[in-house]
């Protein structure tokens, strides 16, 4: 997130996403999350019970490893044993065509009319012999001859195994399109043919058709009761490729845009000031640049961020005019424009503006703090530390510097040090609410519940009208398990400020988890979207509730919206991951509705 090193909103966002099940998860989790509640419960039970068995039973682990190796080998090789079982014959691998008699001694030379005249059993017998000869050539890696024999076998019997075996030959020759064609034919004959699914999935992956590959691997997992290790690991791999590829392409192509109004407001609220207003000296008019800068600050105050960006852009242009003189706030102008570039994820432009501000004023603390945000976005926490040290050198008693130092330590999970920084920030500026909020959160994280509650109680006495304080307090209560108290806190937050969508979302999640009151939950989230139609967390929460209600089309619509709203590439990967796994599961349910009961039975 853009402000993860400085903004308390990040802690809130993280905990909401965890409760929404949208954090970083394995493929098996996403699969479980995208089926109806009863099925999902079964999948979760399977996942955790199997994890326990893996830890406690080494023999089971060895068995699974052997099975995985066998599955991998089977996915690559010809289906000899399976083909014989399907045909109901005992395959004499070295059988000679001489045993057939008559024209059947040379089946490759038989005409279509001659084949049509054969009895069904006779045709199957010849087909099996041809298939067995094909298997021998396959094992000898003479794929062209094996293909020829499997093709001949198909003239006598349209057995799905023959298609799959021929696909294995094509796979060995990297003829992926032919693999897909043959496996598709096999699956038309036998829709639950796992080896054909695996081969087609691998071919789809090799041709970068990741969505189709994911579906086939997913189907193979479900058909084999999630015991196919190769299918599960392959699904995770393909899902990662799919999400990362799409996210990278989207980020490269999309135009810079601001995140939701609620996100920007939360980010700005974490600072004590957005800039110092320029003031005219007696008898001297403000410069054009300063006048536009002041206008930008006024627009930020009323949350008209689009016009504020326009004003600060014009201010920077005015400051660069050849005849520009007497510009008071040139450092703040470039710093503020850099901040908006940062929020739009235009990091190079943001860095250029911030460097320009520091060139004008090497002691400009606000710019050091904003640049630290940028380095945090790049996950350069050492760089963040250096910038905050520079800020501390410029203003040793600046509360914001200690607050942001605490945020960095929090991200590093150095909780005791973070708490000390938050306490220092609060003592330097008693009217700065965010250090108190974060101090309560960190105390909660390290298990000091009484201290955390006391910190929040003291903060609420000092800041009784701060809506965001009650929202974050509700977050902590919800994480603690105090759902009723959390709901009361969220209601208080909404009462104090109905323009903030976040407490609506948090209350909706708490209500849904507490008593499954879907009507109230949906109403609250829709209210949040009325307040801010681009609130990312509201969209994510709505998609989850739809999913739990089995409303897959509606859930997928919201998940697509979540991808569009993602601010960073990392967030986009997470949203795409959930969208694609939900879509794959939903497609399976539509194509194999009869197997839902089988899934549940396998996990009892």
Coordinates of C-alpha atoms in Angstrom, one line a residue:
X1 CA 0.0 0.0 0.0
X2 CA 1.2 3.5 -0.7
X3 CA 1.4 4.6 2.9
X4 CA 2.3 1.4 4.6
X5 CA 5.3 2.9 6.5
X6 CA 3.4 5.8 7.9
X7 CA -0.3 5.3 8.0
X8 CA -2.3 3.6 10.7
X9 CA -4.8 2.8 8.0
X10 CA -2.4 0.1 6.9
X11 CA -2.9 -1.8 10.1
X12 CA -6.6 -1.6 9.7
X13 CA -6.4 -2.6 6.1
X14 CA -4.3 -5.7 6.9
X15 CA -6.6 -6.9 9.6
X16 CA -9.7 -6.4 7.5
X17 CA -8.1 -8.4 4.6
X18 CA -7.2 -11.2 7.0
X19 CA -10.7 -11.4 8.2
X20 CA -11.9 -11.3 4.6
X21 CA -9.6 -14.1 3.7
X22 CA -7.9 -12.0 1.1
X23 CA -4.4 -12.1 2.5
X24 CA -1.5 -14.1 1.1
X25 CA -2.7 -17.7 0.9
X26 CA -1.9 -20.9 -0.7
X27 CA -3.8 -22.2 -3.8
X28 CA -5.6 -24.7 -1.6
X29 CA -7.0 -21.9 0.5
X30 CA -8.3 -20.0 -2.5
X31 CA -10.0 -23.2 -3.8
X32 CA -11.7 -23.7 -0.5
X33 CA -12.9 -20.1 -0.4
X34 CA -14.6 -20.2 -3.7
X35 CA -17.2 -23.0 -3.2
X36 CA -20.4 -22.8 -1.2
X37 CA -20.1 -22.6 2.6
X38 CA -20.7 -26.2 3.4
X39 CA -18.2 -27.4 0.7
X40 CA -15.7 -24.7 1.9
X41 CA -16.0 -26.0 5.4
X42 CA -15.1 -29.5 4.2
X43 CA -12.2 -28.2 2.2
X44 CA -10.9 -26.3 5.2
X45 CA -11.2 -29.4 7.4
X46 CA -9.3 -31.4 4.8
X47 CA -6.5 -28.9 4.5
X48 CA -5.8 -28.6 8.2
X49 CA -6.2 -32.3 9.0
X50 CA -3.9 -33.2 6.2
X51 CA -1.3 -30.7 7.4
X52 CA -1.5 -32.3 10.8
X53 CA -1.0 -35.7 9.4
X54 CA 2.0 -34.5 7.4
X55 CA 3.7 -33.3 10.5
X56 CA 2.9 -36.3 12.7
X57 CA 3.3 -39.3 10.4
X58 CA 6.6 -39.6 8.5
X59 CA 5.4 -42.8 6.8
X60 CA 2.5 -40.9 5.3
X61 CA 4.8 -38.2 4.0
X62 CA 7.0 -40.8 2.3
X63 CA 3.9 -42.4 0.8
X64 CA 2.8 -39.1 -0.6
X65 CA 6.2 -38.5 -2.0
X66 CA 6.2 -41.9 -3.8
X67 CA 2.7 -41.2 -5.0
X68 CA 3.7 -37.8 -6.3
X69 CA 6.6 -39.3 -8.2
X70 CA 4.3 -42.0 -9.6
X71 CA 1.8 -39.3 -10.6
X72 CA 4.4 -37.3 -12.4
X73 CA 5.7 -40.3 -14.2
X74 CA 2.2 -41.3 -15.2
X75 CA 1.4 -37.8 -16.5
X76 CA 4.4 -38.0 -18.8
X77 CA 4.2 -41.7 -20.0
X78 CA 1.8 -43.7 -22.0
X79 CA -1.3 -45.1 -20.1
X80 CA -0.6 -48.7 -20.5
X81 CA -2.1 -50.2 -17.4
X82 CA -5.1 -47.8 -17.4
X83 CA -5.8 -48.5 -21.1
X84 CA -5.9 -52.2 -20.6
X85 CA -8.2 -51.9 -17.6
X86 CA -10.6 -49.8 -19.6
X87 CA -10.6 -52.3 -22.4
X88 CA -11.2 -55.2 -20.1
X89 CA -8.4 -57.3 -21.5
X90 CA -5.0 -58.6 -20.3
X91 CA -2.5 -56.8 -22.6
X92 CA 0.2 -59.1 -23.8
X93 CA 2.7 -56.4 -24.6
X94 CA 4.6 -58.5 -27.0
X95 CA 1.5 -59.7 -28.8
X96 CA 2.0 -60.3 -32.5
X97 CA -0.4 -59.4 -35.2
X98 CA 0.2 -62.9 -36.5
X99 CA -2.3 -64.2 -33.9
X100 CA -5.1 -62.2 -35.5
X101 CA -5.6 -64.3 -38.7
X102 CA -6.8 -63.3 -42.2
X103 CA -6.7 -59.6 -43.2
X104 CA -6.4 -58.8 -39.5
X105 CA -2.7 -59.8 -39.7
X106 CA -1.9 -56.4 -41.2
X107 CA -4.5 -54.1 -39.5
X108 CA -2.8 -50.9 -40.8
X109 CA -3.8 -52.0 -44.3
X110 CA -7.4 -52.6 -43.6
X111 CA -9.9 -50.4 -45.2
X112 CA -12.6 -48.5 -43.4
X113 CA -15.2 -50.9 -44.9
X114 CA -13.3 -53.9 -43.5
X115 CA -13.0 -52.3 -40.1
X116 CA -16.7 -51.6 -40.1
X117 CA -17.5 -55.2 -40.8
X118 CA -15.6 -56.4 -37.7
X119 CA -17.4 -57.3 -34.5
X120 CA -17.0 -54.8 -31.7
X121 CA -14.9 -57.3 -29.7
X122 CA -12.7 -58.0 -32.6
X123 CA -12.1 -54.3 -33.3
X124 CA -11.2 -53.7 -29.7
X125 CA -8.8 -56.6 -29.7
X126 CA -7.0 -55.2 -32.7
X127 CA -7.0 -51.7 -31.3
X128 CA -5.5 -53.0 -28.0
X129 CA -2.7 -54.8 -29.9
X130 CA -1.9 -51.6 -31.9
X131 CA -1.9 -49.6 -28.7
X132 CA 0.5 -52.1 -27.0
X133 CA 2.9 -51.9 -30.0
X134 CA 2.6 -48.1 -29.8
X135 CA 3.5 -48.2 -26.1
X136 CA 6.7 -50.1 -26.9
X137 CA 7.7 -47.5 -29.4
X138 CA 6.9 -44.7 -26.9
X139 CA 9.1 -46.3 -24.3
X140 CA 11.9 -46.5 -26.9
X141 CA 11.3 -42.8 -27.6
X142 CA 10.4 -43.5 -31.2
X143 CA 7.4 -41.1 -31.0
X144 CA 6.6 -40.8 -34.7
X145 CA 6.1 -44.6 -34.9
X146 CA 4.1 -44.6 -31.7
X147 CA 1.9 -41.8 -33.0
X148 CA 1.3 -43.9 -36.2
X149 CA 0.2 -46.9 -34.2
X150 CA -2.0 -45.0 -31.8
X151 CA -3.6 -43.3 -34.8
X152 CA -4.3 -46.8 -36.3
X153 CA -5.7 -48.0 -33.0
X154 CA -8.2 -45.1 -33.1
X155 CA -9.5 -46.3 -36.4
X156 CA -10.7 -49.5 -34.7
X157 CA -11.8 -48.0 -31.3
X158 CA -12.3 -44.4 -30.2
X159 CA -10.8 -45.1 -26.8
X160 CA -9.9 -42.0 -24.8
X161 CA -6.6 -43.7 -23.7
X162 CA -5.4 -43.8 -27.3
X163 CA -6.0 -40.1 -27.7
X164 CA -4.2 -39.5 -24.4
X165 CA -1.3 -41.7 -25.3
X166 CA -0.9 -40.0 -28.7
X167 CA -1.0 -36.7 -26.8
X168 CA 2.0 -37.9 -24.7
X169 CA 4.0 -38.5 -27.9
X170 CA 3.1 -35.0 -29.1
X171 CA 4.1 -33.6 -25.7
X172 CA 7.5 -35.3 -26.0
X173 CA 7.9 -33.5 -29.3
X174 CA 6.7 -30.2 -27.9
X175 CA 3.7 -30.1 -30.2
X176 CA 1.5 -28.5 -27.6
X177 CA -1.5 -27.6 -29.8
X178 CA -1.8 -31.3 -30.9
X179 CA -1.6 -32.3 -27.2
X180 CA -4.5 -30.0 -26.5
X181 CA -6.5 -31.4 -29.4
X182 CA -6.0 -35.0 -28.5
X183 CA -6.6 -34.5 -24.8
X184 CA -9.8 -32.5 -25.6
X185 CA -11.0 -35.5 -27.7
X186 CA -10.2 -37.9 -24.8
X187 CA -12.2 -35.7 -22.4
X188 CA -15.2 -35.6 -24.7
X189 CA -15.3 -39.3 -24.3
X190 CA -14.4 -39.4 -20.6
X191 CA -14.9 -36.0 -18.9
X192 CA -13.3 -37.2 -15.6
X193 CA -10.1 -38.6 -17.3
X194 CA -7.4 -37.1 -15.0
X195 CA -4.4 -38.0 -17.0
X196 CA -5.8 -36.3 -20.1
X197 CA -6.6 -33.2 -17.9
X198 CA -3.1 -33.2 -16.6
X199 CA -1.5 -33.4 -20.0
X200 CA -3.8 -30.7 -21.4
X201 CA -3.1 -28.5 -18.4
X202 CA 0.6 -28.8 -19.0
X203 CA 0.2 -28.0 -22.7
X204 CA -1.9 -25.0 -21.9
X205 CA 0.8 -23.8 -19.5
X206 CA 3.5 -24.3 -22.1
X207 CA 1.5 -22.1 -24.5
X208 CA 0.9 -19.4 -21.8
X209 CA -2.9 -20.2 -21.7
X210 CA -2.7 -20.0 -17.9
X211 CA -6.4 -19.6 -17.2
X212 CA -7.3 -22.9 -19.1
X213 CA -4.3 -24.6 -17.5
X214 CA -5.5 -23.5 -14.0
X215 CA -8.9 -24.9 -14.7
X216 CA -7.7 -28.3 -15.8
X217 CA -5.3 -28.6 -12.8
X218 CA -8.1 -27.5 -10.5
X219 CA -10.4 -30.1 -11.9
X220 CA -7.8 -32.8 -11.6
X221 CA -7.4 -31.9 -7.9
X222 CA -11.1 -32.0 -7.2
X223 CA -11.6 -35.3 -9.1
X224 CA -8.9 -36.9 -7.0
X225 CA -10.1 -35.5 -3.7
X226 CA -7.2 -33.1 -3.4
X227 CA -4.7 -36.0 -3.1
X228 CA -3.0 -35.4 -6.4
X229 CA 0.2 -33.6 -5.2
X230 CA 1.4 -32.8 -8.7
X231 CA -1.9 -31.2 -9.7
X232 CA -2.0 -29.1 -6.5
X233 CA 1.5 -27.8 -6.8
X234 CA 1.0 -27.2 -10.5
X235 CA -2.2 -25.2 -9.9
X236 CA -0.3 -23.0 -7.4
X237 CA 2.5 -22.5 -9.9
X238 CA 0.1 -21.6 -12.8
X239 CA -2.0 -19.4 -10.6
X240 CA 1.1 -17.4 -9.6
X241 CA 2.1 -17.0 -13.3
X242 CA -1.3 -16.0 -14.3
X243 CA -1.7 -13.4 -11.6
X244 CA 1.8 -11.9 -11.9
X245 CA 1.7 -11.8 -15.7
X246 CA -1.7 -10.0 -15.8
X247 CA -0.7 -7.6 -13.0
X248 CA 2.5 -6.7 -14.6
X249 CA 0.8 -6.0 -18.0
X250 CA -1.9 -4.0 -16.3
X251 CA 0.5 -1.8 -14.4
X252 CA 2.6 -1.2 -17.5
X253 CA -0.5 -0.1 -19.6
X254 CA -2.7 1.7 -17.1
X255 CA -2.7 5.5 -16.8
X256 CA -1.8 7.0 -13.4
X257 CA -4.8 7.5 -11.3
X258 CA -5.6 8.4 -7.7
X259 CA -6.8 5.7 -5.3
X260 CA -10.2 6.1 -3.6
X261 CA -11.1 9.3 -1.7
X262 CA -11.2 7.4 1.6
X263 CA -7.7 6.1 1.0
X264 CA -6.3 9.5 0.2
X265 CA -8.1 11.0 3.2
X266 CA -6.7 8.3 5.5
X267 CA -3.2 8.9 4.1
X268 CA -3.3 12.7 4.6
X269 CA -4.7 12.3 8.1
X270 CA -1.6 10.5 9.2
X271 CA 0.3 13.8 8.7
X272 CA 0.1 16.7 11.0
X273 CA 0.1 19.2 8.1
X274 CA 0.0 19.1 4.3
X275 CA 2.0 22.3 4.1
X276 CA 2.4 25.8 5.5
X277 CA 0.2 28.4 3.8
X278 CA 2.0 31.2 2.0
X279 CA 1.4 34.6 3.5
X280 CA 1.9 38.0 1.8
X281 CA 4.1 40.5 3.3
X282 CA 2.8 44.0 3.8
X283 CA 2.6 45.9 0.5
X284 CA 3.7 42.8 -1.5
X285 CA 1.3 40.5 -3.4
X286 CA 1.7 36.7 -3.3
X287 CA 3.4 35.2 -6.3
X288 CA 1.2 33.3 -8.8
X289 CA 2.8 30.0 -7.7
X290 CA 2.1 30.7 -4.0
X291 CA -1.5 31.7 -4.7
X292 CA -2.1 28.4 -6.6
X293 CA -0.4 26.5 -3.8
X294 CA -2.7 28.0 -1.2
X295 CA -5.6 27.1 -3.4
X296 CA -4.4 23.5 -3.5
X297 CA -4.3 23.4 0.3
X298 CA -7.9 24.7 0.5
X299 CA -9.1 22.1 -2.0
X300 CA -7.4 19.3 0.0
X301 CA -9.2 20.5 3.1
X302 CA -12.5 20.0 1.4
X303 CA -11.3 16.7 -0.1
X304 CA -11.6 17.9 -3.7
X305 CA -8.4 16.1 -4.6
X306 CA -8.7 16.2 -8.4
X307 CA -8.9 20.0 -8.4
X308 CA -6.1 20.1 -5.8
X309 CA -3.8 18.2 -8.2
X310 CA -4.7 20.6 -11.0
X311 CA -3.9 23.6 -8.7
X312 CA -0.6 22.2 -7.5
X313 CA 0.4 21.3 -11.1
X314 CA -0.3 24.9 -12.1
X315 CA 1.6 26.2 -9.1
X316 CA 4.7 24.2 -10.1
X317 CA 4.5 25.4 -13.7
X318 CA 4.2 29.0 -12.4
X319 CA 7.2 28.5 -10.2
X320 CA 9.2 27.5 -13.3
X321 CA 8.3 30.5 -15.4
X322 CA 11.3 32.6 -16.4
X323 CA 9.9 35.7 -14.7
X324 CA 8.8 33.9 -11.5
X325 CA 10.1 35.8 -8.4
X326 CA 9.3 35.8 -4.7
X327 CA 8.0 32.3 -4.5
X328 CA 7.8 31.5 -0.8
X329 CA 6.8 27.9 -0.8
X330 CA 8.7 26.4 -3.7
X331 CA 9.8 23.5 -1.5
X332 CA 6.2 22.7 -0.4
X333 CA 4.9 23.1 -4.0
X334 CA 7.2 20.4 -5.3
X335 CA 6.8 18.2 -2.2
X336 CA 3.0 18.3 -2.5
X337 CA 3.0 17.6 -6.2
X338 CA 5.4 14.7 -5.5
X339 CA 3.0 13.3 -2.9
X340 CA 0.2 13.3 -5.4
X341 CA 2.4 11.6 -8.0
X342 CA 3.2 9.0 -5.3
X343 CA -0.5 8.4 -4.6
X344 CA -1.0 7.8 -8.3
X345 CA 1.9 5.3 -8.2
X346 CA 4.0 7.5 -10.5
X347 CA 7.0 6.8 -8.4
X348 CA 9.7 8.2 -10.8
X349 CA 7.9 11.5 -11.1
X350 CA 7.3 11.6 -7.4
X351 CA 10.9 11.0 -6.7
X352 CA 12.0 13.8 -9.1
X353 CA 9.7 16.3 -7.4
X354 CA 10.7 15.3 -3.9
X355 CA 14.4 15.6 -4.8
X356 CA 13.7 19.0 -6.3
X357 CA 12.0 20.1 -3.0
X358 CA 15.1 18.9 -1.0
X359 CA 17.4 20.7 -3.4
X360 CA 15.5 23.9 -2.6
X361 CA 15.4 23.2 1.1
X362 CA 17.6 20.4 2.5
X363 CA 15.9 20.6 5.8
X364 CA 12.3 20.1 4.6
X365 CA 11.0 17.5 6.9
X366 CA 7.7 16.9 5.2
X367 CA 9.5 15.9 2.1
X368 CA 11.8 13.4 4.0
X369 CA 8.6 11.9 5.4
X370 CA 6.9 11.6 2.0
X371 CA 10.0 10.3 0.4
X372 CA 10.2 7.7 3.1
X373 CA 6.7 6.6 2.1
X374 CA 8.0 6.1 -1.4
X375 CA 11.0 4.1 -0.3
X376 CA 8.6 2.0 1.8
X377 CA 6.5 1.3 -1.3
X378 CA 9.7 0.0 -2.9
X379 CA 10.3 -2.1 0.2
X380 CA 13.6 -0.4 0.8
X381 CA 13.2 -0.1 4.6
X382 CA 16.9 0.7 5.1
X383 CA 16.4 3.7 2.8
X384 CA 13.4 4.7 4.9
X385 CA 15.6 4.6 8.0
X386 CA 18.2 6.8 6.4
X387 CA 15.6 9.4 5.3
X388 CA 14.0 9.4 8.7
X389 CA 17.4 9.9 10.3
X390 CA 17.9 12.9 8.1
X391 CA 14.5 14.3 9.1
X392 CA 15.4 13.8 12.8
X393 CA 18.7 15.7 12.2
X394 CA 16.7 18.6 10.8
X395 CA 14.0 18.6 13.5
X396 CA 15.0 16.4 16.5
X397 CA 11.8 17.1 18.4
X398 CA 9.4 16.4 15.5
X399 CA 6.6 14.0 16.6
X400 CA 5.8 12.9 13.0
X401 CA 9.4 11.7 12.6
X402 CA 9.1 9.4 15.7
X403 CA 5.7 8.2 14.6
X404 CA 7.0 7.2 11.2
X405 CA 10.1 5.6 12.8
X406 CA 7.6 3.6 14.9
X407 CA 5.8 2.5 11.7
X408 CA 9.0 1.2 10.2
X409 CA 9.8 -0.8 13.3
X410 CA 6.3 -2.1 13.4
X411 CA 6.7 -3.4 9.8
X412 CA 9.9 -5.0 10.9
X413 CA 8.0 -6.6 13.8
X414 CA 10.3 -4.8 16.3
X415 CA 7.3 -4.1 18.5
X416 CA 9.0 -3.0 21.7
X417 CA 11.1 -0.4 19.8
X418 CA 7.9 0.7 17.8
X419 CA 6.0 1.2 21.1
X420 CA 8.9 3.4 22.4
X421 CA 8.7 5.6 19.3
X422 CA 5.0 5.9 19.4
X423 CA 5.2 7.0 23.1
X424 CA 7.8 9.5 22.2
X425 CA 5.7 10.9 19.4
X426 CA 2.7 11.2 21.7
X427 CA 4.7 13.0 24.3
X428 CA 6.1 15.5 21.8
X429 CA 2.7 16.3 20.4
X430 CA -0.2 15.4 22.8
X431 CA -2.8 16.4 20.1
X432 CA -1.5 13.9 17.5
X433 CA -3.9 11.0 17.7
X434 CA -2.2 8.4 15.5
X435 CA 0.7 7.6 17.7
X436 CA -1.8 6.7 20.4
X437 CA -3.8 4.5 18.1
X438 CA -0.6 2.7 16.9
X439 CA 0.6 2.3 20.5
X440 CA -2.7 0.5 21.4
X441 CA -2.3 -1.7 18.4
X442 CA 1.3 -2.7 19.1
X443 CA 0.4 -3.4 22.7
X444 CA -2.4 -5.6 21.5
X445 CA 0.0 -7.4 19.1
X446 CA 2.4 -8.3 21.9
X447 CA -0.3 -9.5 24.2
X448 CA -0.5 -6.6 26.6
X449 CA -4.3 -6.5 26.5
X450 CA -4.8 -4.4 29.6
X451 CA -2.3 -1.8 28.5
X452 CA -3.8 -1.7 25.0
X453 CA -7.3 -1.1 26.3
X454 CA -6.1 1.5 28.7
X455 CA -4.3 3.3 25.8
X456 CA -7.5 3.4 23.7
X457 CA -9.6 4.5 26.7
X458 CA -7.3 7.4 27.4
X459 CA -7.2 8.3 23.7
X460 CA -11.1 8.3 23.5
X461 CA -11.3 10.6 26.5
X462 CA -8.9 13.0 24.9
X463 CA -10.3 12.7 21.3
X464 CA -14.0 11.9 21.9
X465 CA -15.0 13.2 18.4
X466 CA -12.4 11.3 16.3
X467 CA -14.4 8.9 14.1
X468 CA -11.2 7.1 13.0
X469 CA -10.1 6.4 16.5
X470 CA -13.3 4.5 17.2
X471 CA -13.0 2.6 13.9
X472 CA -9.5 1.4 14.8
X473 CA -10.6 0.6 18.3
X474 CA -13.3 -1.6 16.9
X475 CA -10.7 -3.3 14.7
X476 CA -8.7 -4.3 17.8
X477 CA -11.9 -5.5 19.6
X478 CA -12.9 -7.6 16.6
X479 CA -9.4 -9.2 16.4
X480 CA -9.7 -9.8 20.2
X481 CA -13.0 -11.6 19.6
X482 CA -15.2 -9.0 21.3
X483 CA -17.7 -8.8 18.4
X484 CA -20.5 -7.0 20.2
X485 CA -18.1 -4.3 21.6
X486 CA -16.5 -4.0 18.1
X487 CA -19.9 -3.4 16.5
X488 CA -20.7 -0.7 19.1
X489 CA -17.4 1.0 18.3
X490 CA -18.0 0.9 14.6
X491 CA -21.5 2.4 15.1
X492 CA -20.0 5.2 17.1
X493 CA -17.5 5.8 14.4
X494 CA -20.2 6.1 11.8
X495 CA -22.2 8.4 14.1
X496 CA -19.3 10.8 14.4
X497 CA -18.5 10.8 10.7
X498 CA -20.8 9.2 8.2
X499 CA -18.5 10.1 5.3
X500 CA -15.9 7.5 6.1
X501 CA -16.7 4.1 4.4
X502 CA -14.3 2.0 6.5
X503 CA -16.4 1.6 9.7
X504 CA -19.4 0.6 7.5
X505 CA -17.2 -2.2 6.0
X506 CA -15.8 -3.3 9.4
X507 CA -19.2 -3.4 11.0
X508 CA -20.6 -5.4 8.0
X509 CA -17.9 -8.0 8.5
X510 CA -18.4 -8.2 12.2
X511 CA -22.2 -8.6 11.8
X512 CA -21.7 -11.2 9.1
X513 CA -19.3 -13.2 11.2
X514 CA -21.2 -12.9 14.4
X515 CA -24.7 -14.0 13.3
X516 CA -24.6 -14.3 9.5
X517 CA -27.1 -11.4 9.2
X518 CA -26.5 -11.0 5.5
X519 CA -29.2 -8.4 4.9
X520 CA -27.7 -6.0 7.4
X521 CA -24.1 -6.8 6.2
X522 CA -25.1 -6.1 2.6
X523 CA -26.9 -2.9 3.6
X524 CA -23.8 -1.6 5.4
X525 CA -21.4 -2.4 2.6
X526 CA -23.7 -0.7 0.1
X527 CA -23.8 2.3 2.4
X528 CA -20.0 2.3 2.3
X529 CA -20.0 2.3 -1.5
X530 CA -22.5 5.2 -1.5
X531 CA -20.0 7.1 0.5
X532 CA -17.1 6.1 -1.6
X533 CA -17.8 4.1 -4.8
X534 CA -14.2 3.2 -5.1
X535 CA -13.5 2.0 -1.6
X536 CA -11.3 -1.0 -2.2
X537 CA -12.2 -2.7 1.1
X538 CA -15.9 -2.3 0.5
X539 CA -15.6 -4.0 -2.9
X540 CA -13.5 -6.8 -1.4
X541 CA -15.9 -7.4 1.4
X542 CA -18.9 -7.4 -0.9
X543 CA -17.3 -10.0 -3.1
X544 CA -16.7 -12.2 -0.1
X545 CA -20.2 -12.0 1.2
X546 CA -21.6 -12.8 -2.2
X547 CA -19.2 -15.7 -2.4
X548 CA -20.4 -17.1 1.0
X549 CA -24.0 -16.8 -0.3
X550 CA -23.2 -18.8 -3.4
X551 CA -23.8 -15.7 -5.6
X552 CA -20.8 -16.4 -7.8
X553 CA -21.6 -14.1 -10.7
X554 CA -22.1 -11.2 -8.4
X555 CA -18.9 -12.1 -6.5
X556 CA -16.9 -12.3 -9.7
X557 CA -18.2 -8.9 -10.7
X558 CA -16.9 -7.4 -7.5
X559 CA -13.6 -9.3 -7.8
X560 CA -13.0 -7.9 -11.2
X561 CA -13.7 -4.5 -9.8
X562 CA -11.2 -5.2 -7.0
X563 CA -8.5 -5.8 -9.6
X564 CA -9.3 -2.5 -11.4
X565 CA -9.1 -0.7 -8.1
X566 CA -5.8 -2.2 -6.9
X567 CA -3.3 0.5 -6.2
X568 CA -0.1 -1.5 -6.4
X569 CA 1.1 -4.5 -8.5
X570 CA 1.3 -6.6 -5.3
X571 CA -2.3 -5.8 -4.4
X572 CA -3.4 -6.5 -8.0
X573 CA -1.7 -10.0 -7.8
X574 CA -3.7 -10.8 -4.7
X575 CA -7.0 -9.7 -6.3
X576 CA -6.3 -11.5 -9.5
X577 CA -5.4 -14.7 -7.6
X578 CA -8.8 -14.7 -5.8
X579 CA -10.7 -13.8 -8.9
X580 CA -9.1 -16.6 -11.0
X581 CA -9.5 -19.3 -8.4
X582 CA -13.1 -18.4 -7.8
X583 CA -13.8 -18.5 -11.5
X584 CA -12.1 -21.9 -11.9
X585 CA -14.1 -23.4 -9.0
X586 CA -17.3 -21.9 -10.3
X587 CA -16.7 -23.3 -13.8
X588 CA -16.1 -26.7 -12.3
X589 CA -19.3 -26.5 -10.3
X590 CA -21.3 -25.6 -13.4
X591 CA -19.7 -28.3 -15.5
X592 CA -19.7 -31.1 -12.8
X593 CA -22.6 -30.4 -10.5
X594 CA -22.9 -34.1 -9.8
X595 CA -19.5 -34.1 -8.1
X596 CA -20.3 -31.7 -5.3
X597 CA -21.6 -34.5 -3.1
X598 CA -18.6 -36.6 -4.0
X599 CA -16.3 -33.8 -2.8
X600 CA -18.1 -33.6 0.5
X601 CA -18.1 -37.4 0.9
X602 CA -14.3 -37.5 0.3
X603 CA -13.7 -35.1 3.1
X604 CA -15.9 -36.6 5.8

